[in-house]
Short mmCIF file of C-alpha atoms in Angstrom, two decimals:
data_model
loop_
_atom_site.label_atom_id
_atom_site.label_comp_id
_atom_site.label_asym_id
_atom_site.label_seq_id
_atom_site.Cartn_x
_atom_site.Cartn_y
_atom_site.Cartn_z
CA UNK A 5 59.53 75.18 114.18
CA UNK A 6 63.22 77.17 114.32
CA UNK A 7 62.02 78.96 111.39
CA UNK A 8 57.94 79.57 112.52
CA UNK A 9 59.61 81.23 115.22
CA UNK A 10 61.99 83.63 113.43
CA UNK A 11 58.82 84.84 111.17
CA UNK A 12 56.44 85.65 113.58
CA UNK A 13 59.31 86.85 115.91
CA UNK A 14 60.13 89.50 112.41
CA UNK A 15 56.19 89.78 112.25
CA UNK A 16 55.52 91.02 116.03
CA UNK A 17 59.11 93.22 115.47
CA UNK A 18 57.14 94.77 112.29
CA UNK A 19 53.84 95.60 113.78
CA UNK A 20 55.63 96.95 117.09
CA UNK A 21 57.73 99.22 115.05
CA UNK A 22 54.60 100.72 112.90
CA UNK A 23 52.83 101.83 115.90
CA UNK A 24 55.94 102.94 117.00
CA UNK A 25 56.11 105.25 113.62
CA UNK A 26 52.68 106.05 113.31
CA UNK A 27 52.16 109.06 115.50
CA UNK A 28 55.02 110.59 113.85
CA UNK A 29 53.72 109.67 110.52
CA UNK A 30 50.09 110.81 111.48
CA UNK A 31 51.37 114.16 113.21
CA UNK A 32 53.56 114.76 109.83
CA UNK A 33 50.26 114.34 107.54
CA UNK A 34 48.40 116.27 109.76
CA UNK A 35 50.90 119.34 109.56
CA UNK A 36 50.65 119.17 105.65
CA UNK A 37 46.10 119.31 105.37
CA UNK A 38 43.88 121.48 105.99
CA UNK A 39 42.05 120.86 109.35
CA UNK A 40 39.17 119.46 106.95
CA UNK A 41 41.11 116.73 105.34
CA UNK A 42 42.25 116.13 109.29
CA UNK A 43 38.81 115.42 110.42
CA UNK A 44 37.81 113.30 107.69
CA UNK A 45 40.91 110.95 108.36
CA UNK A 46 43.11 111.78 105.56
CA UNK A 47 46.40 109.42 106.04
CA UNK A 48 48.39 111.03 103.49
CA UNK A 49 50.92 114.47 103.00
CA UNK A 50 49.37 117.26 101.49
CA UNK A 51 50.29 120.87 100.29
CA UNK A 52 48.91 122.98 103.25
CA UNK A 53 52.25 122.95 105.27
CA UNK A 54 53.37 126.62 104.04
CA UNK A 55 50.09 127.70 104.69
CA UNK A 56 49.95 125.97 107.92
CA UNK A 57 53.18 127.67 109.07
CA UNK A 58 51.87 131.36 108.06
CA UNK A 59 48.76 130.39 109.90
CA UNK A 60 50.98 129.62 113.13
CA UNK A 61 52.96 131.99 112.92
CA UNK A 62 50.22 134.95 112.65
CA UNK A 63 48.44 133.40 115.64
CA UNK A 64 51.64 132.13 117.80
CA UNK A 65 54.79 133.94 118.99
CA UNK A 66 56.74 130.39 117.69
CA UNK A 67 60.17 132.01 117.84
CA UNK A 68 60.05 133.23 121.08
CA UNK A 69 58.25 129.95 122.31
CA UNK A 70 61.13 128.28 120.81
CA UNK A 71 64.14 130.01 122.40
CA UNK A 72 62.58 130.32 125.94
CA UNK A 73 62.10 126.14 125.39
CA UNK A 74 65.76 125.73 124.12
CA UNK A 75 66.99 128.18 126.62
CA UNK A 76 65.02 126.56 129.72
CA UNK A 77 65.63 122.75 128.82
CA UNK A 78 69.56 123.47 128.30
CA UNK A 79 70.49 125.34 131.18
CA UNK A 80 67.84 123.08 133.08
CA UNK A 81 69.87 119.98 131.69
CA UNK A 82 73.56 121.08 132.43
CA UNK A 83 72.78 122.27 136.04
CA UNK A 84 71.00 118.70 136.51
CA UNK A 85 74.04 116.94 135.06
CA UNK A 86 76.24 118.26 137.44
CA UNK A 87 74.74 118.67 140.24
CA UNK A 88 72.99 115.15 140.69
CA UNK A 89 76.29 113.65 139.13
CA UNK A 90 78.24 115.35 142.06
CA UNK A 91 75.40 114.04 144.48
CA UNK A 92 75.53 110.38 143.20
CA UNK A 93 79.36 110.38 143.37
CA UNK A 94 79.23 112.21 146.84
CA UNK A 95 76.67 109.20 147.86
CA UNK A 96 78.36 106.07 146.62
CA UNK A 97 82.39 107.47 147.33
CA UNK A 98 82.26 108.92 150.51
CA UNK A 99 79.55 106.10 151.67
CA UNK A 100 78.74 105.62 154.68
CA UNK A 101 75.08 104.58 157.40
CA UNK A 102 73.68 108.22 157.24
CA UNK A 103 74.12 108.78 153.45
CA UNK A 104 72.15 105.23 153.12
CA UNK A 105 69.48 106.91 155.24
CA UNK A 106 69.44 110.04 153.23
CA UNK A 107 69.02 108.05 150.02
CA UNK A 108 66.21 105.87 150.75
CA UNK A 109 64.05 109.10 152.19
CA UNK A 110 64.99 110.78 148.67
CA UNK A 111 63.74 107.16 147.04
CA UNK A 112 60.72 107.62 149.26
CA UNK A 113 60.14 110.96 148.01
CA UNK A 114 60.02 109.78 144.53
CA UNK A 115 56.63 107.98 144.94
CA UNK A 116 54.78 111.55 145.62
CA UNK A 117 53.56 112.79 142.51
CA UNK A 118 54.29 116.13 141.52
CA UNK A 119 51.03 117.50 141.66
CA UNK A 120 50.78 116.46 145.78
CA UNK A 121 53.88 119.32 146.43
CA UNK A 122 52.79 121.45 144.05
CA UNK A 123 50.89 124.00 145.83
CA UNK A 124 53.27 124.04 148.75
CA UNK A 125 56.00 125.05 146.14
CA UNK A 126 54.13 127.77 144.88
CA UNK A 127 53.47 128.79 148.17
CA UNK A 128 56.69 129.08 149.06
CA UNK A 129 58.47 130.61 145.54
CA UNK A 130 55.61 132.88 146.19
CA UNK A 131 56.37 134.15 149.62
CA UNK A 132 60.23 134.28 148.42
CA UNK A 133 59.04 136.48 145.93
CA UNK A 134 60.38 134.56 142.58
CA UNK A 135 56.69 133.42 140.88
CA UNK A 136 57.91 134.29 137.12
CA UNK A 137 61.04 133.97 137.49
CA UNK A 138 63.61 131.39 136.10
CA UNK A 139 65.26 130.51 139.26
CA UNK A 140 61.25 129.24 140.78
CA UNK A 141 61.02 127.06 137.70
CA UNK A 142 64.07 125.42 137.32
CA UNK A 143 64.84 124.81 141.70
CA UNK A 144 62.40 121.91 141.51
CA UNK A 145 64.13 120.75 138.58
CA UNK A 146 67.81 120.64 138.87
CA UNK A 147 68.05 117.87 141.66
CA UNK A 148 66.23 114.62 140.96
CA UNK A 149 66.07 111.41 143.18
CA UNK A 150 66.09 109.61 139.90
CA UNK A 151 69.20 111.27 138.69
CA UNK A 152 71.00 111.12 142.32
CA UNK A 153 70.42 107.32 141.86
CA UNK A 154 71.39 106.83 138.39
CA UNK A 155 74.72 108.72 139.34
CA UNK A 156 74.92 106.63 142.50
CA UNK A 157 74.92 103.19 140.69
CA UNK A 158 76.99 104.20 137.94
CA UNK A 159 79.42 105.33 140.42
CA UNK A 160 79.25 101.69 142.27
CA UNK A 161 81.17 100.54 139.14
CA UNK A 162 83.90 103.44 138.72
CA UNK A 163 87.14 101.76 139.98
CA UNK A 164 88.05 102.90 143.46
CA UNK A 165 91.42 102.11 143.19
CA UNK A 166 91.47 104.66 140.28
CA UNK A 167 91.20 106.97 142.79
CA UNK A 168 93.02 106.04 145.62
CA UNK A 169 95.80 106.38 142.85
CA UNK A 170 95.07 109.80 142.07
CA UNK A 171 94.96 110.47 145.57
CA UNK A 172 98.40 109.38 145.80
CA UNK A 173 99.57 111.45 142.95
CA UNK A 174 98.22 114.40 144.70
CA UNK A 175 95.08 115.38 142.59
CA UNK A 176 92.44 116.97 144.32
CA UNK A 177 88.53 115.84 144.62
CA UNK A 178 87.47 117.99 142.29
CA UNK A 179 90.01 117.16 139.65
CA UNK A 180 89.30 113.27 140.31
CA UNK A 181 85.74 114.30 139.35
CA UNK A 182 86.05 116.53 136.44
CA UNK A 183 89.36 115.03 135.47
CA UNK A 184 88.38 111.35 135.84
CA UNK A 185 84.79 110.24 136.75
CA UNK A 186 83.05 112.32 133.87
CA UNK A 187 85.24 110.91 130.49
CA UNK A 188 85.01 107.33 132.05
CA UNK A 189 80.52 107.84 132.54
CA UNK A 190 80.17 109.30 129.68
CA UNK A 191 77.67 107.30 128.78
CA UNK A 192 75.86 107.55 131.76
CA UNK A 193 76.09 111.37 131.54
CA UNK A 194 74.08 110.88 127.89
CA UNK A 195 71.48 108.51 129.52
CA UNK A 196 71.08 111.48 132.18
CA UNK A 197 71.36 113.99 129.29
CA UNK A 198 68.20 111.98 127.39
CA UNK A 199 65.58 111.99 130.30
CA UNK A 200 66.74 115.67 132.14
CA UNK A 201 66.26 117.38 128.70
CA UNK A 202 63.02 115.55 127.75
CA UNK A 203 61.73 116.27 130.96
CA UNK A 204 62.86 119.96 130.83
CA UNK A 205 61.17 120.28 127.23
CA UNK A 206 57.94 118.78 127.53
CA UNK A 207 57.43 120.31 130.92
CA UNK A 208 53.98 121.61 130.78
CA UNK A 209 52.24 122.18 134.07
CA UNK A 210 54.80 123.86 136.81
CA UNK A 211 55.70 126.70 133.68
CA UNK A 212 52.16 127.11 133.36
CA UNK A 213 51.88 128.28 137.49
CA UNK A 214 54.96 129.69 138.10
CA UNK A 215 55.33 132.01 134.63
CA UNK A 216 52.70 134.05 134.50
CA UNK A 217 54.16 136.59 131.55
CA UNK A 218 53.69 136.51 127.92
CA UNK A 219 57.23 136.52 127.43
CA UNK A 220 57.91 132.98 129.08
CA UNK A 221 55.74 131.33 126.89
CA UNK A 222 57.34 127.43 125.59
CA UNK A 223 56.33 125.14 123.00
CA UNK A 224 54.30 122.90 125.59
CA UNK A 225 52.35 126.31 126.40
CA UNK A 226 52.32 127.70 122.97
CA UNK A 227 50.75 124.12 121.68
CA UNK A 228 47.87 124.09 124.47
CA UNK A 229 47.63 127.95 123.04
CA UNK A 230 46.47 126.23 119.89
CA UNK A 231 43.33 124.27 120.97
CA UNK A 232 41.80 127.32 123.06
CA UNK A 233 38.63 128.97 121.25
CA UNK A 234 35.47 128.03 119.36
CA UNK A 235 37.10 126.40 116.94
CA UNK A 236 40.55 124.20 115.97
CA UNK A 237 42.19 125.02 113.28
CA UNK A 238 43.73 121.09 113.16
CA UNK A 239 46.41 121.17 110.69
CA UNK A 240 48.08 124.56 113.05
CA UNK A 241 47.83 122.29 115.66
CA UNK A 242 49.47 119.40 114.13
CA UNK A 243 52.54 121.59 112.86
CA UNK A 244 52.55 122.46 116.15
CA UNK A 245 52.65 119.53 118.14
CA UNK A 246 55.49 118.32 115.14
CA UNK A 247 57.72 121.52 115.95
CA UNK A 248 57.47 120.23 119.68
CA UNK A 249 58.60 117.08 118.90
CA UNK A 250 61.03 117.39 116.87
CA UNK A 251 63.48 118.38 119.48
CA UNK A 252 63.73 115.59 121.99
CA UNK A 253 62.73 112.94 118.77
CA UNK A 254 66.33 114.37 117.41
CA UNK A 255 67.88 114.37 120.51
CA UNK A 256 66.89 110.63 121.67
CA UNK A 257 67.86 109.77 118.57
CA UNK A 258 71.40 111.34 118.48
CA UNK A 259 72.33 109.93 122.39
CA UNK A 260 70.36 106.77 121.86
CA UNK A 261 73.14 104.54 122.18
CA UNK A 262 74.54 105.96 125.15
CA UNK A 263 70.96 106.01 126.62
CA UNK A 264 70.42 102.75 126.37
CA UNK A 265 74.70 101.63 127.69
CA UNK A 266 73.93 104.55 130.45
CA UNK A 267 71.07 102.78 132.10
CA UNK A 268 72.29 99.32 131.78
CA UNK A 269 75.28 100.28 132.88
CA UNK A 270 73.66 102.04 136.14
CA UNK A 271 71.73 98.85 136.88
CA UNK A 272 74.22 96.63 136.75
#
């Protein structure tokens, strides 16, 4: 029965992990046909990728798609990472009856869905004056209730006596932060690192309001770019959405270890 049990456990492991893969797999074939050999359900690599990538690149500014992405999801991620981790510390070391109260109304606010407060944002970037700008798309972006809390509970397990210590040895706040809280949640900070640049990537719909010029254009904007007109050319398209993924794919991959100690950690 012990041993029934280990094969269909390795069976159910097998099939979970091949539709795991099989996007990928699918969105790599599709990037190497021709947009015929796409719609008649070819499964396997062709020899169209070159010519795919010309075809791209003569319809698609990729490059500059590419560094306003890179540029946007970075500086998007570090500002993120230090702000919410100075919020969650702030929260959980200086605690106290109104910071409780603060924190459950940002909770609160996490159940509205973006697209309830998005009009009164543009409203209001709009009346400030900063619709396509940087500063308008990345405001809404750079403090999360989900990162305030993740910060918040990882800081529940930093030892307090730590810094009582330092206290005593005369280091300031800030030093006890940068100093001592950030190498010890390091793995946190990669957890945080995953999600904020993920988010920040694939972000699709506030870029597509708030930057209204050409020269903003990112790989989520550039790869709706690809399915406007008469017809789809589907193997652009797939080499498309594959250059979009790459990214974050590589990215998860490299931090997935701390991902996965950062939010275990954080819920303990």
């Amino acid at each position: 029965m012990t041993k029934f049990k280990t094969i269909l456990s390795y069976i159910v492991l097998v099939l979970a992990s091949f539709l795991s893969a099989f996007p990928l797999y699918y969105m790599f074939c599709g990037a190497t046909n021709t947009s015929i050999d796409i719609v008649r359900g070819r499964l396997l690599p062709g020899t169209h990728l070159a010519e795919n990538f010309r075809t791209l690149l003569s319809n698609q500014n990729l490059g500059l798609a590419m560094y306003n992405s890179f540029r946007n999801a970075i500086v998007i991620t570090v500002v993120t990472l230090l702000v919410c981790s100075i919020a969650g510390y702030g929260f959980e070391i200086y605690h106290d009856k109104g910071k409780d109260i603060l924190m459950s109304i940002l909770l609160l606010a996490m159940m509205l869905p973006f697209v309830a407060i998005m009009i009164p944002l543009f409203k209001m970037f709009s009346s400030w004056k900063l619709v396509n700008t940087w500063i308008a798309l990345a405001l809404p972006s750079i403090s999360t209730p989900f990162m305030i809390m993740l910060f918040r509970q990882a800081a529940r397990s930093f030892p307090h006596d730590i810094i009582e210590a330092a206290r005593l040895e005369g280091l300031s706040e800030i030093k006890i932060f940068f100093k001592m809280f950030i190498p010890v949640m390091k793995s946190t900070y990669g957890a945080a690192m995953t999600v904020t640049f993920m988010n920040a990537w694939n972000n699709y719909l506030w870029p597509t309001i708030i930057l209204q010029d050409k020269n903003q254009l990112t790989m989520p904007m550039l790869v709706a770019n690809l399915k406007s007109g008469y017809s789809v050319d589907y193997g652009m398209l797939m080499l498309g959405v594959l250059i979009c993924t790459l990214p974050t794919a590589i990215i998860f991959l490299c931090l997935q270890k701390s991902f996965a100690n950062g939010i275990t950690g954080a819920v303990k």
